[in-house]
PDB file of C-alpha atoms in Angstrom:
ATOM      1  CA  UNK A1070     121.149 132.085  77.061  1.00 60.00           C
ATOM      2  CA  UNK A1071     121.132 134.737  79.675  1.00 69.00           C
ATOM      3  CA  UNK A1072     122.140 133.886  82.964  1.00 72.00           C
ATOM      4  CA  UNK A1073     120.850 135.196  86.251  1.00 73.00           C
ATOM      5  CA  UNK A1074     122.859 136.061  89.414  1.00 68.00           C
ATOM      6  CA  UNK A1075     120.251 135.033  91.947  1.00 79.00           C
ATOM      7  CA  UNK A1076     116.844 133.128  91.776  1.00 78.00           C
ATOM      8  CA  UNK A1077     115.108 136.454  92.499  1.00 84.00           C
ATOM      9  CA  UNK A1078     116.381 137.872  89.328  1.00 85.00           C
ATOM     10  CA  UNK A1079     115.392 134.779  87.487  1.00 86.00           C
ATOM     11  CA  UNK A1080     111.786 134.825  88.985  1.00 87.00           C
ATOM     12  CA  UNK A1081     111.465 138.432  87.885  1.00 88.00           C
ATOM     13  CA  UNK A1082     112.697 137.533  84.496  1.00 87.00           C
ATOM     14  CA  UNK A1083     109.994 134.680  84.295  1.00 88.00           C
ATOM     15  CA  UNK A1084     107.347 137.226  85.345  1.00 87.00           C
ATOM     16  CA  UNK A1085     108.210 139.662  82.766  1.00 89.00           C
ATOM     17  CA  UNK A1086     108.504 137.036  80.134  1.00 90.00           C
ATOM     18  CA  UNK A1087     105.267 135.758  81.062  1.00 90.00           C
ATOM     19  CA  UNK A1088     103.625 139.173  80.502  1.00 91.00           C
ATOM     20  CA  UNK A1089     105.354 139.508  77.193  1.00 90.00           C
ATOM     21  CA  UNK A1090     104.174 136.055  76.082  1.00 90.00           C
ATOM     22  CA  UNK A1091     100.543 136.882  77.085  1.00 89.00           C
ATOM     23  CA  UNK A1092     100.513 140.076  75.300  1.00 88.00           C
ATOM     24  CA  UNK A1093     101.837 138.376  71.923  1.00 88.00           C
ATOM     25  CA  UNK A1094      99.302 135.653  72.218  1.00 88.00           C
ATOM     26  CA  UNK A1095      96.577 138.212  72.871  1.00 85.00           C
ATOM     27  CA  UNK A1096      97.321 139.758  69.407  1.00 84.00           C
ATOM     28  CA  UNK A1097      95.893 136.385  67.956  1.00 83.00           C
ATOM     29  CA  UNK A1098      93.630 134.756  70.731  1.00 84.00           C
ATOM     30  CA  UNK A1099      90.895 137.064  71.930  1.00 81.00           C
ATOM     31  CA  UNK A1100      89.595 136.409  75.544  1.00 78.00           C
ATOM     32  CA  UNK A1101      90.640 132.801  77.115  1.00 79.00           C
ATOM     33  CA  UNK A1102      92.927 134.575  79.461  1.00 82.00           C
ATOM     34  CA  UNK A1103      92.496 131.955  82.084  1.00 86.00           C
ATOM     35  CA  UNK A1104      93.029 129.267  79.432  1.00 87.00           C
ATOM     36  CA  UNK A1105      96.103 130.781  78.086  1.00 88.00           C
ATOM     37  CA  UNK A1106      97.335 131.193  81.718  1.00 90.00           C
ATOM     38  CA  UNK A1107      96.730 127.435  82.621  1.00 91.00           C
ATOM     39  CA  UNK A1108      98.556 126.493  79.432  1.00 91.00           C
ATOM     40  CA  UNK A1109     101.680 128.530  80.189  1.00 91.00           C
ATOM     41  CA  UNK A1110     101.660 127.252  83.771  1.00 93.00           C
ATOM     42  CA  UNK A1111     101.523 123.675  82.508  1.00 92.00           C
ATOM     43  CA  UNK A1112     104.590 124.401  80.207  1.00 91.00           C
ATOM     44  CA  UNK A1113     106.660 125.859  82.944  1.00 92.00           C
ATOM     45  CA  UNK A1114     105.831 123.282  85.431  1.00 92.00           C
ATOM     46  CA  UNK A1115     106.704 120.696  82.930  1.00 90.00           C
ATOM     47  CA  UNK A1116     103.326 119.115  82.764  1.00 89.00           C
ATOM     48  CA  UNK A1117     100.578 118.516  80.235  1.00 91.00           C
ATOM     49  CA  UNK A1118      97.174 119.952  79.548  1.00 91.00           C
ATOM     50  CA  UNK A1119      93.804 118.768  78.569  1.00 90.00           C
ATOM     51  CA  UNK A1120      91.237 121.138  77.024  1.00 88.00           C
ATOM     52  CA  UNK A1121      87.665 120.400  76.995  1.00 86.00           C
ATOM     53  CA  UNK A1122      85.354 122.547  74.850  1.00 79.00           C
ATOM     54  CA  UNK A1123      82.916 122.665  71.757  1.00 77.00           C
ATOM     55  CA  UNK A1124      84.465 123.057  68.284  1.00 76.00           C
ATOM     56  CA  UNK A1125      85.360 126.537  66.940  1.00 75.00           C
ATOM     57  CA  UNK A1126      86.955 127.922  70.465  1.00 75.00           C
ATOM     58  CA  UNK A1127      90.498 128.326  68.900  1.00 76.00           C
ATOM     59  CA  UNK A1128      91.996 125.458  70.737  1.00 79.00           C
ATOM     60  CA  UNK A1129      94.307 124.629  67.671  1.00 82.00           C
ATOM     61  CA  UNK A1130      95.192 128.235  67.028  1.00 84.00           C
ATOM     62  CA  UNK A1131      96.152 128.581  70.582  1.00 86.00           C
ATOM     63  CA  UNK A1132      98.661 126.002  70.485  1.00 86.00           C
ATOM     64  CA  UNK A1133     100.019 126.995  67.154  1.00 86.00           C
ATOM     65  CA  UNK A1134     100.374 130.486  68.685  1.00 88.00           C
ATOM     66  CA  UNK A1135     102.004 129.408  71.926  1.00 88.00           C
ATOM     67  CA  UNK A1136     104.485 127.314  69.718  1.00 89.00           C
ATOM     68  CA  UNK A1137     105.290 130.206  67.621  1.00 88.00           C
ATOM     69  CA  UNK A1138     105.943 132.740  70.594  1.00 90.00           C
ATOM     70  CA  UNK A1139     107.953 130.072  72.477  1.00 89.00           C
ATOM     71  CA  UNK A1140     110.125 129.166  69.305  1.00 86.00           C
ATOM     72  CA  UNK A1141     109.222 125.478  69.663  1.00 89.00           C
ATOM     73  CA  UNK A1142     108.590 122.805  67.095  1.00 88.00           C
ATOM     74  CA  UNK A1143     105.039 121.785  66.936  1.00 88.00           C
ATOM     75  CA  UNK A1144     102.911 118.901  65.636  1.00 90.00           C
ATOM     76  CA  UNK A1145      99.053 118.253  65.369  1.00 90.00           C
ATOM     77  CA  UNK A1146      97.831 114.647  65.592  1.00 90.00           C
ATOM     78  CA  UNK A1147      94.199 114.214  64.499  1.00 89.00           C
ATOM     79  CA  UNK A1148      93.072 111.186  66.613  1.00 87.00           C
ATOM     80  CA  UNK A1149      90.662 108.811  64.701  1.00 86.00           C
ATOM     81  CA  UNK A1150      89.368 105.405  65.323  1.00 86.00           C
ATOM     82  CA  UNK A1151      91.771 103.912  62.910  1.00 88.00           C
ATOM     83  CA  UNK A1152      94.831 105.485  64.293  1.00 87.00           C
ATOM     84  CA  UNK A1153      97.761 103.071  65.200  1.00 88.00           C
ATOM     85  CA  UNK A1154     100.470 103.644  67.949  1.00 86.00           C
ATOM     86  CA  UNK A1155     103.097 103.501  65.147  1.00 86.00           C
ATOM     87  CA  UNK A1156     101.175 106.517  63.477  1.00 87.00           C
ATOM     88  CA  UNK A1157     102.230 108.347  66.586  1.00 88.00           C
ATOM     89  CA  UNK A1158     105.402 107.259  67.915  1.00 86.00           C
ATOM     90  CA  UNK A1159     106.923 106.014  64.601  1.00 84.00           C
ATOM     91  CA  UNK A1160     108.142 102.718  63.234  1.00 82.00           C
ATOM     92  CA  UNK A1161     110.949 100.659  61.866  1.00 79.00           C
ATOM     93  CA  UNK A1162     111.416 100.074  58.080  1.00 82.00           C
ATOM     94  CA  UNK A1163     113.848  97.911  56.176  1.00 78.00           C
ATOM     95  CA  UNK A1164     116.421 100.113  54.584  1.00 73.00           C
ATOM     96  CA  UNK A1165     118.157  99.694  51.290  1.00 76.00           C
ATOM     97  CA  UNK A1166     121.248  98.139  53.140  1.00 77.00           C
ATOM     98  CA  UNK A1167     119.038  95.419  54.422  1.00 75.00           C
ATOM     99  CA  UNK A1168     119.091  96.941  58.127  1.00 79.00           C
ATOM    100  CA  UNK A1169     116.179  98.405  60.068  1.00 79.00           C
ATOM    101  CA  UNK A1170     115.946 102.143  60.306  1.00 81.00           C
ATOM    102  CA  UNK A1171     113.674 104.035  62.717  1.00 81.00           C
ATOM    103  CA  UNK A1172     111.451 106.686  61.208  1.00 84.00           C
ATOM    104  CA  UNK A1173     110.458 109.091  63.870  1.00 85.00           C
ATOM    105  CA  UNK A1174     106.555 109.732  64.217  1.00 85.00           C
ATOM    106  CA  UNK A1175     104.917 113.151  64.887  1.00 89.00           C
ATOM    107  CA  UNK A1176     105.445 112.807  68.767  1.00 89.00           C
ATOM    108  CA  UNK A1177     109.118 113.946  68.399  1.00 90.00           C
ATOM    109  CA  UNK A1178     108.403 117.584  68.621  1.00 90.00           C
ATOM    110  CA  UNK A1179     108.216 120.184  71.488  1.00 91.00           C
ATOM    111  CA  UNK A1180     104.552 120.741  71.378  1.00 91.00           C
ATOM    112  CA  UNK A1181     102.004 118.214  70.610  1.00 90.00           C
ATOM    113  CA  UNK A1182      98.424 118.849  69.890  1.00 90.00           C
ATOM    114  CA  UNK A1183      96.411 115.675  70.434  1.00 88.00           C
ATOM    115  CA  UNK A1184      93.213 116.714  68.723  1.00 87.00           C
ATOM    116  CA  UNK A1185      90.322 114.808  70.001  1.00 86.00           C
ATOM    117  CA  UNK A1186      92.212 112.192  72.015  1.00 85.00           C
ATOM    118  CA  UNK A1187      88.953 110.363  72.781  1.00 83.00           C
ATOM    119  CA  UNK A1188      88.330 109.498  69.431  1.00 85.00           C
ATOM    120  CA  UNK A1189      90.887 106.793  68.982  1.00 84.00           C
ATOM    121  CA  UNK A1190      91.073 103.306  70.847  1.00 83.00           C
ATOM    122  CA  UNK A1191      92.786 102.835  74.258  1.00 84.00           C
ATOM    123  CA  UNK A1192      95.913 101.188  72.605  1.00 85.00           C
ATOM    124  CA  UNK A1193      96.827 104.238  70.737  1.00 85.00           C
ATOM    125  CA  UNK A1194      95.898 106.530  73.710  1.00 84.00           C
ATOM    126  CA  UNK A1195      98.281 104.590  75.694  1.00 82.00           C
ATOM    127  CA  UNK A1196     101.176 105.000  73.380  1.00 83.00           C
ATOM    128  CA  UNK A1197     100.861 108.795  73.647  1.00 84.00           C
ATOM    129  CA  UNK A1198     100.279 108.657  77.331  1.00 80.00           C
ATOM    130  CA  UNK A1199     103.448 106.621  77.797  1.00 80.00           C
ATOM    131  CA  UNK A1200     105.515 109.055  76.070  1.00 84.00           C
ATOM    132  CA  UNK A1201     104.025 111.837  78.220  1.00 85.00           C
ATOM    133  CA  UNK A1202     105.032 110.006  81.399  1.00 84.00           C
ATOM    134  CA  UNK A1203     108.477 108.596  80.451  1.00 84.00           C
ATOM    135  CA  UNK A1204     109.614 111.281  77.852  1.00 86.00           C
ATOM    136  CA  UNK A1205     111.119 108.559  75.807  1.00 86.00           C
ATOM    137  CA  UNK A1206     109.483 105.769  73.098  1.00 85.00           C
ATOM    138  CA  UNK A1207     110.698 102.473  72.785  1.00 81.00           C
ATOM    139  CA  UNK A1208     110.527 100.534  69.518  1.00 79.00           C
ATOM    140  CA  UNK A1209     112.264  97.551  68.463  1.00 74.00           C
ATOM    141  CA  UNK A1210     113.805  97.238  71.692  1.00 77.00           C
ATOM    142  CA  UNK A1211     115.626 100.737  71.241  1.00 81.00           C
ATOM    143  CA  UNK A1212     114.803 103.580  73.385  1.00 83.00           C
ATOM    144  CA  UNK A1213     114.546 106.946  71.718  1.00 83.00           C
ATOM    145  CA  UNK A1214     114.485 110.312  73.777  1.00 88.00           C
ATOM    146  CA  UNK A1215     111.850 112.817  72.925  1.00 88.00           C
ATOM    147  CA  UNK A1216     112.831 116.501  72.565  1.00 88.00           C
ATOM    148  CA  UNK A1217     112.943 118.707  75.578  1.00 88.00           C
ATOM    149  CA  UNK A1218     110.996 120.483  76.529  1.00 89.00           C
ATOM    150  CA  UNK A1219     108.085 118.308  75.586  1.00 90.00           C
ATOM    151  CA  UNK A1220     104.523 119.423  76.230  1.00 90.00           C
ATOM    152  CA  UNK A1221     101.224 117.650  75.039  1.00 90.00           C
ATOM    153  CA  UNK A1222      97.962 119.552  74.902  1.00 90.00           C
ATOM    154  CA  UNK A1223      95.076 117.233  74.223  1.00 88.00           C
ATOM    155  CA  UNK A1224      91.396 118.319  73.348  1.00 86.00           C
ATOM    156  CA  UNK A1225      88.182 116.605  74.005  1.00 82.00           C
ATOM    157  CA  UNK A1226      84.837 117.420  72.489  1.00 75.00           C
ATOM    158  CA  UNK A1227      82.176 117.413  75.248  1.00 71.00           C
ATOM    159  CA  UNK A1228      79.523 116.677  72.552  1.00 64.00           C
ATOM    160  CA  UNK A1229      79.051 113.857  70.075  1.00 61.00           C
ATOM    161  CA  UNK A1230      80.204 111.107  72.391  1.00 61.00           C
ATOM    162  CA  UNK A1231      78.924 108.218  70.172  1.00 60.00           C
ATOM    163  CA  UNK A1232      81.912 106.123  69.012  1.00 60.00           C
ATOM    164  CA  UNK A1233      84.387 107.742  71.444  1.00 72.00           C
ATOM    165  CA  UNK A1234      86.718 106.053  73.883  1.00 76.00           C
ATOM    166  CA  UNK A1235      86.695 108.318  77.122  1.00 77.00           C
ATOM    167  CA  UNK A1236      90.023 108.294  78.798  1.00 78.00           C
ATOM    168  CA  UNK A1237      89.904 106.355  82.200  1.00 74.00           C
ATOM    169  CA  UNK A1238      90.681 108.066  85.360  1.00 76.00           C
ATOM    170  CA  UNK A1239      94.127 106.461  85.663  1.00 74.00           C
ATOM    171  CA  UNK A1240      95.062 108.001  82.308  1.00 78.00           C
ATOM    172  CA  UNK A1241      93.462 111.372  82.986  1.00 83.00           C
ATOM    173  CA  UNK A1242      95.672 111.608  86.058  1.00 84.00           C
ATOM    174  CA  UNK A1243      98.528 112.070  83.767  1.00 87.00           C
ATOM    175  CA  UNK A1244      97.490 115.673  82.864  1.00 90.00           C
ATOM    176  CA  UNK A1245      98.302 118.413  85.214  1.00 91.00           C
ATOM    177  CA  UNK A1246      95.251 120.563  84.078  1.00 91.00           C
ATOM    178  CA  UNK A1247      91.708 119.844  82.732  1.00 90.00           C
ATOM    179  CA  UNK A1248      90.821 123.350  81.483  1.00 89.00           C
ATOM    180  CA  UNK A1249      87.176 123.986  80.457  1.00 86.00           C
ATOM    181  CA  UNK A1250      86.771 126.201  77.562  1.00 84.00           C
ATOM    182  CA  UNK A1251      83.476 128.409  77.537  1.00 82.00           C
ATOM    183  CA  UNK A1252      81.994 130.473  74.864  1.00 84.00           C
ATOM    184  CA  UNK A1253      83.360 134.021  74.235  1.00 81.00           C
ATOM    185  CA  UNK A1254      81.394 137.071  75.606  1.00 84.00           C
ATOM    186  CA  UNK A1255      79.436 139.137  72.866  1.00 89.00           C
ATOM    187  CA  UNK A1256      82.221 141.825  72.736  1.00 87.00           C
ATOM    188  CA  UNK A1257      84.940 139.166  72.407  1.00 83.00           C
ATOM    189  CA  UNK A1258      83.105 137.393  69.627  1.00 83.00           C
ATOM    190  CA  UNK A1259      82.637 140.492  67.953  1.00 89.00           C
ATOM    191  CA  UNK A1260      86.391 141.236  67.997  1.00 84.00           C
ATOM    192  CA  UNK A1261      87.123 137.615  66.903  1.00 82.00           C
ATOM    193  CA  UNK A1262      84.989 138.100  63.793  1.00 86.00           C
ATOM    194  CA  UNK A1263      86.423 141.476  62.824  1.00 83.00           C
ATOM    195  CA  UNK A1264      89.874 139.897  63.058  1.00 80.00           C
ATOM    196  CA  UNK A1265      89.247 136.733  61.077  1.00 79.00           C
ATOM    197  CA  UNK A1266      87.123 138.281  58.309  1.00 81.00           C
ATOM    198  CA  UNK A1267      89.526 140.899  57.283  1.00 78.00           C
ATOM    199  CA  UNK A1268      93.106 140.951  55.679  1.00 77.00           C
ATOM    200  CA  UNK A1269      94.880 140.962  59.068  1.00 75.00           C
ATOM    201  CA  UNK A1270      98.699 139.963  59.014  1.00 74.00           C
ATOM    202  CA  UNK A1271      99.849 139.459  62.587  1.00 75.00           C
ATOM    203  CA  UNK A1272     103.575 139.416  63.185  1.00 78.00           C
ATOM    204  CA  UNK A1273     104.568 137.452  66.420  1.00 80.00           C
ATOM    205  CA  UNK A1274     107.745 137.932  68.157  1.00 84.00           C
ATOM    206  CA  UNK A1275     109.657 134.971  69.643  1.00 85.00           C
ATOM    207  CA  UNK A1276     109.953 135.686  73.435  1.00 85.00           C
ATOM    208  CA  UNK A1277     111.695 132.559  74.620  1.00 85.00           C
ATOM    209  CA  UNK A1278     113.506 129.328  73.189  1.00 85.00           C
ATOM    210  CA  UNK A1279     113.820 125.851  74.297  1.00 86.00           C
ATOM    211  CA  UNK A1280     116.802 126.110  76.492  1.00 88.00           C
ATOM    212  CA  UNK A1281     115.333 129.078  78.420  1.00 89.00           C
ATOM    213  CA  UNK A1282     111.942 127.186  78.967  1.00 90.00           C
ATOM    214  CA  UNK A1283     114.064 124.341  80.378  1.00 89.00           C
ATOM    215  CA  UNK A1284     115.780 126.775  82.857  1.00 89.00           C
ATOM    216  CA  UNK A1285     112.569 128.276  83.850  1.00 90.00           C
ATOM    217  CA  UNK A1286     111.087 124.697  84.641  1.00 90.00           C
ATOM    218  CA  UNK A1287     114.115 124.036  86.710  1.00 91.00           C
ATOM    219  CA  UNK A1288     113.558 127.424  88.395  1.00 91.00           C
ATOM    220  CA  UNK A1289     109.862 126.793  89.287  1.00 91.00           C
ATOM    221  CA  UNK A1290     110.983 123.595  91.189  1.00 91.00           C
ATOM    222  CA  UNK A1291     113.559 125.539  93.126  1.00 90.00           C
ATOM    223  CA  UNK A1292     110.828 128.303  94.341  1.00 91.00           C
ATOM    224  CA  UNK A1293     110.647 127.776  98.146  1.00 91.00           C
ATOM    225  CA  UNK A1294     107.426 127.129  99.650  1.00 92.00           C
ATOM    226  CA  UNK A1295     106.672 127.466 103.388  1.00 93.00           C
ATOM    227  CA  UNK A1296     105.443 124.348 105.344  1.00 93.00           C
ATOM    228  CA  UNK A1297     101.792 125.760 106.043  1.00 93.00           C
ATOM    229  CA  UNK A1298     101.201 126.424 102.420  1.00 92.00           C
ATOM    230  CA  UNK A1299     102.496 123.031 101.562  1.00 94.00           C
ATOM    231  CA  UNK A1300     100.345 121.138 104.231  1.00 93.00           C
ATOM    232  CA  UNK A1301      97.292 123.249 102.831  1.00 93.00           C
ATOM    233  CA  UNK A1302      97.812 121.856  99.399  1.00 93.00           C
ATOM    234  CA  UNK A1303      98.215 118.216 100.508  1.00 93.00           C
ATOM    235  CA  UNK A1304      95.326 118.464 102.988  1.00 92.00           C
ATOM    236  CA  UNK A1305      93.273 119.992 100.071  1.00 91.00           C
ATOM    237  CA  UNK A1306      93.878 116.683  98.011  1.00 91.00           C
ATOM    238  CA  UNK A1307      93.258 114.588 101.122  1.00 90.00           C
ATOM    239  CA  UNK A1308      89.888 116.240 101.630  1.00 90.00           C
ATOM    240  CA  UNK A1309      88.661 114.830  98.323  1.00 90.00           C
ATOM    241  CA  UNK A1310      89.008 111.272  99.552  1.00 89.00           C
ATOM    242  CA  UNK A1311      85.631 109.785 100.828  1.00 88.00           C
ATOM    243  CA  UNK A1312      85.712 107.438 103.632  1.00 85.00           C
ATOM    244  CA  UNK A1313      89.019 109.065 105.230  1.00 86.00           C
ATOM    245  CA  UNK A1314      89.351 111.038 108.404  1.00 84.00           C
ATOM    246  CA  UNK A1315      89.997 114.360 106.321  1.00 83.00           C
ATOM    247  CA  UNK A1316      86.872 113.835 104.133  1.00 82.00           C
ATOM    248  CA  UNK A1317      84.079 116.475 104.468  1.00 84.00           C
ATOM    249  CA  UNK A1318      80.418 115.560 104.640  1.00 85.00           C
ATOM    250  CA  UNK A1319      79.784 116.723 101.024  1.00 84.00           C
ATOM    251  CA  UNK A1320      82.850 114.534  99.885  1.00 82.00           C
ATOM    252  CA  UNK A1321      81.469 111.476 101.581  1.00 86.00           C
ATOM    253  CA  UNK A1322      77.988 112.073 100.173  1.00 87.00           C
ATOM    254  CA  UNK A1323      78.788 112.901  96.703  1.00 86.00           C
ATOM    255  CA  UNK A1324      82.028 111.264  95.682  1.00 87.00           C
ATOM    256  CA  UNK A1325      83.096 107.708  94.707  1.00 86.00           C
ATOM    257  CA  UNK A1326      86.802 108.493  94.500  1.00 86.00           C
ATOM    258  CA  UNK A1327      89.194 111.451  95.441  1.00 86.00           C
ATOM    259  CA  UNK A1328      92.328 112.730  94.069  1.00 86.00           C
ATOM    260  CA  UNK A1329      95.771 110.670  94.468  1.00 87.00           C
ATOM    261  CA  UNK A1330      99.063 111.943  95.612  1.00 89.00           C
ATOM    262  CA  UNK A1331      99.844 113.335  91.930  1.00 90.00           C
ATOM    263  CA  UNK A1332      97.158 116.014  92.502  1.00 91.00           C
ATOM    264  CA  UNK A1333      99.157 117.169  95.890  1.00 93.00           C
ATOM    265  CA  UNK A1334     102.368 117.404  93.676  1.00 93.00           C
ATOM    266  CA  UNK A1335     100.712 119.256  90.844  1.00 93.00           C
ATOM    267  CA  UNK A1336      99.037 121.541  93.247  1.00 94.00           C
ATOM    268  CA  UNK A1337     102.300 122.671  94.891  1.00 94.00           C
ATOM    269  CA  UNK A1338     103.977 122.943  91.442  1.00 94.00           C
ATOM    270  CA  UNK A1339     101.200 124.856  89.942  1.00 93.00           C
ATOM    271  CA  UNK A1340     101.174 127.075  92.994  1.00 94.00           C
ATOM    272  CA  UNK A1341     104.953 127.878  92.656  1.00 94.00           C
ATOM    273  CA  UNK A1342     104.508 128.577  88.952  1.00 93.00           C
ATOM    274  CA  UNK A1343     101.320 130.817  89.504  1.00 94.00           C
ATOM    275  CA  UNK A1344     103.306 132.901  92.300  1.00 93.00           C
ATOM    276  CA  UNK A1345     106.302 133.269  89.855  1.00 92.00           C
ATOM    277  CA  UNK A1346     104.468 134.427  86.836  1.00 92.00           C
ATOM    278  CA  UNK A1347     102.533 137.054  89.185  1.00 90.00           C
ATOM    279  CA  UNK A1348     105.642 138.275  90.506  1.00 88.00           C
ATOM    280  CA  UNK A1349     105.724 136.545  94.005  1.00 89.00           C
ATOM    281  CA  UNK A1350     108.909 134.764  95.233  1.00 89.00           C
ATOM    282  CA  UNK A1351     107.041 132.337  96.990  1.00 90.00           C
ATOM    283  CA  UNK A1352     103.477 130.812  96.760  1.00 92.00           C
ATOM    284  CA  UNK A1353     100.710 131.339  99.428  1.00 90.00           C
ATOM    285  CA  UNK A1354      97.252 129.535  99.721  1.00 91.00           C
ATOM    286  CA  UNK A1355      95.744 132.005  97.212  1.00 93.00           C
ATOM    287  CA  UNK A1356      98.089 130.684  94.513  1.00 93.00           C
ATOM    288  CA  UNK A1357      97.016 126.886  95.340  1.00 93.00           C
ATOM    289  CA  UNK A1358      93.459 128.001  95.107  1.00 92.00           C
ATOM    290  CA  UNK A1359      94.028 129.592  91.838  1.00 92.00           C
ATOM    291  CA  UNK A1360      95.075 126.351  90.191  1.00 92.00           C
ATOM    292  CA  UNK A1361      92.948 123.802  92.266  1.00 91.00           C
ATOM    293  CA  UNK A1362      89.960 123.636  90.224  1.00 91.00           C
ATOM    294  CA  UNK A1363      91.734 122.836  86.989  1.00 91.00           C
ATOM    295  CA  UNK A1364      93.927 120.233  88.784  1.00 92.00           C
ATOM    296  CA  UNK A1365      91.165 118.486  90.761  1.00 91.00           C
ATOM    297  CA  UNK A1366      88.427 118.616  88.225  1.00 90.00           C
ATOM    298  CA  UNK A1367      89.559 115.307  86.422  1.00 88.00           C
ATOM    299  CA  UNK A1368      90.620 113.612  89.619  1.00 88.00           C
ATOM    300  CA  UNK A1369      87.430 113.198  91.565  1.00 87.00           C
ATOM    301  CA  UNK A1370      84.649 110.962  90.639  1.00 85.00           C
ATOM    302  CA  UNK A1371      81.093 111.947  91.422  1.00 85.00           C
ATOM    303  CA  UNK A1372      78.545 109.123  92.457  1.00 86.00           C
ATOM    304  CA  UNK A1373      74.950 108.681  91.306  1.00 89.00           C
ATOM    305  CA  UNK A1374      73.698 110.715  94.171  1.00 88.00           C
ATOM    306  CA  UNK A1375      75.727 113.915  93.050  1.00 84.00           C
ATOM    307  CA  UNK A1376      74.272 113.299  89.326  1.00 85.00           C
ATOM    308  CA  UNK A1377      70.948 112.836  90.618  1.00 87.00           C
ATOM    309  CA  UNK A1378      70.944 115.959  92.633  1.00 87.00           C
ATOM    310  CA  UNK A1379      72.737 118.027  89.858  1.00 85.00           C
ATOM    311  CA  UNK A1380      75.841 118.602  91.941  1.00 83.00           C
ATOM    312  CA  UNK A1381      78.770 119.445  89.606  1.00 86.00           C
ATOM    313  CA  UNK A1382      82.410 118.683  90.141  1.00 84.00           C
ATOM    314  CA  UNK A1383      83.054 122.573  90.069  1.00 85.00           C
ATOM    315  CA  UNK A1384      80.607 123.156  92.932  1.00 87.00           C
ATOM    316  CA  UNK A1385      82.264 120.391  95.095  1.00 85.00           C
ATOM    317  CA  UNK A1386      85.531 121.815  94.550  1.00 86.00           C
ATOM    318  CA  UNK A1387      84.295 125.287  95.309  1.00 87.00           C
ATOM    319  CA  UNK A1388      82.901 123.984  98.705  1.00 86.00           C
ATOM    320  CA  UNK A1389      86.248 122.464  99.450  1.00 84.00           C
ATOM    321  CA  UNK A1390      88.031 125.717  98.779  1.00 83.00           C
TER     322      UNK A1390
END
């Protein structure tokens, strides 16, 4: 792995690597630039990402492509109502020598795609969410470390909610970003159809490896941030909490619950990473604003008044910004 004399050199390297990664991904994924940016910020910030979108928007293809370009191991877990925790984390079996042997589950990989995470019961969801938080799994009293870096990208389908188990707010809070995918434009869809209905062989270059990603994750934490930007990020999260002195009139009127301290942490980390990938050595308020919607979207809970008046979560966040 290449070493850098100063953090400034390292930030420059992260900036150029990000552009290279983005260009490689663009060979396969048409459009979805903001989604790609959010996924990469999550990885470099050592967080996890929740993608919400209708089927057919290349969520699985995106994760496969990211894993390939970053030279990371990848597993896809299709969540179903009969999935058990042992199907994710692994289980112990009795070997030929009459001793128990641990067989690793699919969670032992650098990148996990948890497809339709809301289709499986809470017990199984909790097994994955514990692994996300602790970066280890415990089976039969023994602790097994997960490979590093470790990144979970979960998907949820906003339609067909019958027979689903929506993630409670406390578990949604484990995800750094909640990214909403929208339909492509006409021109983008035209390009997608052209690419996918012809014999087109794309050779992707591996831009980074696991040790370089771990290095950049540490670098993001070392990026300096001024007190006024730090205070802006914390006050933004505090403003979402109804009934407090920081809350705005809109928040008191339309929200039941606001974002917790983890939102403040992710706003700062996300802003640092956003600054680095755009070539800046320290984040400003614009970097906080750039990541705010995806960080706050799943951490604030609207009340019946907001739903009755058609006030969306995005509108409330936009007003706060």
